[in-house]
């Protein structure tokens, strides 16, 4: 289940996307979010990096629930493995990126919306 802290941002996104869609019904509206999950992803597991630490929960995002907002046409997410889990090595980060992309693609397919990776960063440690 999504964390209660994610509900205010979700409600805000739904209201603004709906208002924009009324003002400009032919414009594509994107989520623009980080893509975090405060609860479980499509496979029933929380795919956030080191989700047990919980700082992602307090960001307010819940990708799978936000993806279902009817007025949002295109989904986006970010991926910054060296920043999100610097203590984990390259092999873990590389595996995380694969899982992160697959999870977001699956959630987008589940609501029949396109999705794109809007930000990606790497630094040292085998990423060169």
PDB file of C-alpha atoms in Angstrom:
ATOM      1  CA  UNK A   1       0.000   0.000   0.000  1.00  0.00           C
ATOM      2  CA  UNK A   2       1.192   3.529  -0.692  1.00  0.00           C
ATOM      3  CA  UNK A   3       2.433   5.482   2.303  1.00  0.00           C
ATOM      4  CA  UNK A   4      -0.051   8.143   3.546  1.00  0.00           C
ATOM      5  CA  UNK A   5       2.625  10.816   3.021  1.00  0.00           C
ATOM      6  CA  UNK A   6       2.243  10.335  -0.745  1.00  0.00           C
ATOM      7  CA  UNK A   7      -1.440  11.330  -0.844  1.00  0.00           C
ATOM      8  CA  UNK A   8      -1.106  15.172  -0.762  1.00  0.00           C
ATOM      9  CA  UNK A   9       1.269  15.229  -3.743  1.00  0.00           C
ATOM     10  CA  UNK A  10      -0.921  12.743  -5.609  1.00  0.00           C
ATOM     11  CA  UNK A  11      -4.027  14.869  -5.037  1.00  0.00           C
ATOM     12  CA  UNK A  12      -2.144  17.983  -6.147  1.00  0.00           C
ATOM     13  CA  UNK A  13      -0.938  16.289  -9.346  1.00  0.00           C
ATOM     14  CA  UNK A  14      -4.427  15.039 -10.125  1.00  0.00           C
ATOM     15  CA  UNK A  15      -5.993  18.477  -9.598  1.00  0.00           C
ATOM     16  CA  UNK A  16      -3.378  20.398 -11.618  1.00  0.00           C
ATOM     17  CA  UNK A  17      -3.312  17.846 -14.458  1.00  0.00           C
ATOM     18  CA  UNK A  18      -7.106  17.944 -14.666  1.00  0.00           C
ATOM     19  CA  UNK A  19      -7.151  21.759 -14.700  1.00  0.00           C
ATOM     20  CA  UNK A  20      -4.467  21.864 -17.407  1.00  0.00           C
ATOM     21  CA  UNK A  21      -6.356  19.307 -19.488  1.00  0.00           C
ATOM     22  CA  UNK A  22      -9.485  21.495 -19.310  1.00  0.00           C
ATOM     23  CA  UNK A  23      -7.519  24.582 -20.402  1.00  0.00           C
ATOM     24  CA  UNK A  24      -5.588  22.805 -23.161  1.00  0.00           C
ATOM     25  CA  UNK A  25      -7.288  19.516 -24.015  1.00  0.00           C
ATOM     26  CA  UNK A  26      -4.925  18.678 -26.898  1.00  0.00           C
ATOM     27  CA  UNK A  27      -1.668  19.143 -24.972  1.00  0.00           C
ATOM     28  CA  UNK A  28       0.262  16.203 -23.561  1.00  0.00           C
ATOM     29  CA  UNK A  29       0.719  16.352 -19.812  1.00  0.00           C
ATOM     30  CA  UNK A  30       3.631  14.565 -18.173  1.00  0.00           C
ATOM     31  CA  UNK A  31       4.136  13.566 -14.572  1.00  0.00           C
ATOM     32  CA  UNK A  32       7.725  14.820 -14.312  1.00  0.00           C
ATOM     33  CA  UNK A  33       8.320  12.899 -11.094  1.00  0.00           C
ATOM     34  CA  UNK A  34      11.272  11.014  -9.652  1.00  0.00           C
ATOM     35  CA  UNK A  35       9.442   7.717 -10.000  1.00  0.00           C
ATOM     36  CA  UNK A  36       9.704   6.617  -6.384  1.00  0.00           C
ATOM     37  CA  UNK A  37       7.339   4.086  -4.864  1.00  0.00           C
ATOM     38  CA  UNK A  38       6.167   4.571  -1.317  1.00  0.00           C
ATOM     39  CA  UNK A  39       4.536   1.155  -1.434  1.00  0.00           C
ATOM     40  CA  UNK A  40       4.956  -1.824  -3.714  1.00  0.00           C
ATOM     41  CA  UNK A  41       5.607  -1.887  -7.434  1.00  0.00           C
ATOM     42  CA  UNK A  42       3.795  -4.056  -9.957  1.00  0.00           C
ATOM     43  CA  UNK A  43       5.535  -7.188  -8.662  1.00  0.00           C
ATOM     44  CA  UNK A  44       4.437  -6.610  -5.065  1.00  0.00           C
ATOM     45  CA  UNK A  45       7.903  -5.484  -3.925  1.00  0.00           C
ATOM     46  CA  UNK A  46       9.170  -1.985  -3.241  1.00  0.00           C
ATOM     47  CA  UNK A  47      11.758  -1.287  -5.965  1.00  0.00           C
ATOM     48  CA  UNK A  48      13.160   1.896  -4.382  1.00  0.00           C
ATOM     49  CA  UNK A  49      16.876   1.728  -3.604  1.00  0.00           C
ATOM     50  CA  UNK A  50      17.423   0.919   0.061  1.00  0.00           C
ATOM     51  CA  UNK A  51      13.720   1.470   0.700  1.00  0.00           C
ATOM     52  CA  UNK A  52      14.132   0.311   4.288  1.00  0.00           C
ATOM     53  CA  UNK A  53      15.810   3.623   5.134  1.00  0.00           C
ATOM     54  CA  UNK A  54      12.557   5.316   4.224  1.00  0.00           C
ATOM     55  CA  UNK A  55      13.697   8.720   2.959  1.00  0.00           C
ATOM     56  CA  UNK A  56      11.962   8.024  -0.362  1.00  0.00           C
ATOM     57  CA  UNK A  57       8.643   7.680   1.440  1.00  0.00           C
ATOM     58  CA  UNK A  58       8.853  11.266   2.607  1.00  0.00           C
ATOM     59  CA  UNK A  59       9.402  12.630  -0.909  1.00  0.00           C
ATOM     60  CA  UNK A  60       5.665  12.230  -1.480  1.00  0.00           C
ATOM     61  CA  UNK A  61       5.740  10.287  -4.722  1.00  0.00           C
ATOM     62  CA  UNK A  62       4.029   7.002  -5.537  1.00  0.00           C
ATOM     63  CA  UNK A  63       4.717   6.162  -9.163  1.00  0.00           C
ATOM     64  CA  UNK A  64       2.191   3.379  -9.669  1.00  0.00           C
ATOM     65  CA  UNK A  65      -0.711   5.351  -8.171  1.00  0.00           C
ATOM     66  CA  UNK A  66       0.280   8.635  -9.822  1.00  0.00           C
ATOM     67  CA  UNK A  67       0.596   6.858 -13.194  1.00  0.00           C
ATOM     68  CA  UNK A  68      -3.129   6.104 -13.093  1.00  0.00           C
ATOM     69  CA  UNK A  69      -4.163   9.785 -12.950  1.00  0.00           C
ATOM     70  CA  UNK A  70      -6.421  10.059 -16.034  1.00  0.00           C
ATOM     71  CA  UNK A  71      -5.258  13.551 -17.080  1.00  0.00           C
ATOM     72  CA  UNK A  72      -1.570  12.566 -17.131  1.00  0.00           C
ATOM     73  CA  UNK A  73      -0.703  11.337 -20.617  1.00  0.00           C
ATOM     74  CA  UNK A  74       3.030  10.602 -20.399  1.00  0.00           C
ATOM     75  CA  UNK A  75       4.997   9.240 -17.439  1.00  0.00           C
ATOM     76  CA  UNK A  76       8.566  10.009 -16.470  1.00  0.00           C
ATOM     77  CA  UNK A  77      11.046   8.951 -13.833  1.00  0.00           C
ATOM     78  CA  UNK A  78      14.654   9.561 -12.812  1.00  0.00           C
ATOM     79  CA  UNK A  79      17.580   7.291 -11.996  1.00  0.00           C
ATOM     80  CA  UNK A  80      20.619   8.397  -9.974  1.00  0.00           C
ATOM     81  CA  UNK A  81      22.075   5.203  -8.463  1.00  0.00           C
ATOM     82  CA  UNK A  82      25.371   6.682  -7.214  1.00  0.00           C
ATOM     83  CA  UNK A  83      23.449   9.425  -5.384  1.00  0.00           C
ATOM     84  CA  UNK A  84      20.646   7.255  -4.044  1.00  0.00           C
ATOM     85  CA  UNK A  85      22.775   4.374  -2.787  1.00  0.00           C
ATOM     86  CA  UNK A  86      26.442   5.428  -2.813  1.00  0.00           C
ATOM     87  CA  UNK A  87      27.457   2.729  -0.349  1.00  0.00           C
ATOM     88  CA  UNK A  88      26.392   0.020  -2.798  1.00  0.00           C
ATOM     89  CA  UNK A  89      28.932  -1.032  -5.412  1.00  0.00           C
ATOM     90  CA  UNK A  90      28.790  -0.900  -9.181  1.00  0.00           C
ATOM     91  CA  UNK A  91      27.355  -4.422  -9.604  1.00  0.00           C
ATOM     92  CA  UNK A  92      24.421  -3.601  -7.295  1.00  0.00           C
ATOM     93  CA  UNK A  93      23.838  -0.237  -8.984  1.00  0.00           C
ATOM     94  CA  UNK A  94      23.887  -1.785 -12.462  1.00  0.00           C
ATOM     95  CA  UNK A  95      21.367  -4.434 -11.389  1.00  0.00           C
ATOM     96  CA  UNK A  96      19.254  -1.735  -9.723  1.00  0.00           C
ATOM     97  CA  UNK A  97      19.108   0.292 -12.983  1.00  0.00           C
ATOM     98  CA  UNK A  98      17.844  -2.753 -14.873  1.00  0.00           C
ATOM     99  CA  UNK A  99      15.166  -3.477 -12.268  1.00  0.00           C
ATOM    100  CA  UNK A 100      14.190   0.221 -12.031  1.00  0.00           C
ATOM    101  CA  UNK A 101      13.644   0.503 -15.799  1.00  0.00           C
ATOM    102  CA  UNK A 102      11.741  -2.791 -16.023  1.00  0.00           C
ATOM    103  CA  UNK A 103       9.487  -1.844 -13.077  1.00  0.00           C
ATOM    104  CA  UNK A 104       8.581   1.557 -14.524  1.00  0.00           C
ATOM    105  CA  UNK A 105       7.986   0.101 -17.987  1.00  0.00           C
ATOM    106  CA  UNK A 106       5.662  -2.528 -16.473  1.00  0.00           C
ATOM    107  CA  UNK A 107       3.699   0.048 -14.499  1.00  0.00           C
ATOM    108  CA  UNK A 108       3.347   2.304 -17.556  1.00  0.00           C
ATOM    109  CA  UNK A 109       2.180  -0.624 -19.681  1.00  0.00           C
ATOM    110  CA  UNK A 110      -0.366  -1.450 -17.000  1.00  0.00           C
ATOM    111  CA  UNK A 111      -2.042   1.941 -17.477  1.00  0.00           C
ATOM    112  CA  UNK A 112      -1.390   2.054 -21.259  1.00  0.00           C
ATOM    113  CA  UNK A 113       0.807   5.152 -21.162  1.00  0.00           C
ATOM    114  CA  UNK A 114       4.234   5.918 -22.620  1.00  0.00           C
ATOM    115  CA  UNK A 115       7.094   6.396 -20.186  1.00  0.00           C
ATOM    116  CA  UNK A 116      10.580   7.859 -20.439  1.00  0.00           C
ATOM    117  CA  UNK A 117      13.666   8.072 -18.258  1.00  0.00           C
ATOM    118  CA  UNK A 118      13.968  11.824 -17.850  1.00  0.00           C
ATOM    119  CA  UNK A 119      17.158  11.988 -15.786  1.00  0.00           C
ATOM    120  CA  UNK A 120      20.053   9.567 -15.395  1.00  0.00           C
ATOM    121  CA  UNK A 121      23.389  10.120 -13.696  1.00  0.00           C
ATOM    122  CA  UNK A 122      26.455   8.071 -12.973  1.00  0.00           C
ATOM    123  CA  UNK A 123      29.862   8.751 -11.515  1.00  0.00           C
ATOM    124  CA  UNK A 124      33.002   6.622 -11.466  1.00  0.00           C
ATOM    125  CA  UNK A 125      33.018   3.157 -10.001  1.00  0.00           C
ATOM    126  CA  UNK A 126      32.759   1.297 -13.321  1.00  0.00           C
ATOM    127  CA  UNK A 127      30.232   3.566 -15.062  1.00  0.00           C
ATOM    128  CA  UNK A 128      32.818   5.055 -17.432  1.00  0.00           C
TER     129      UNK A 128
END
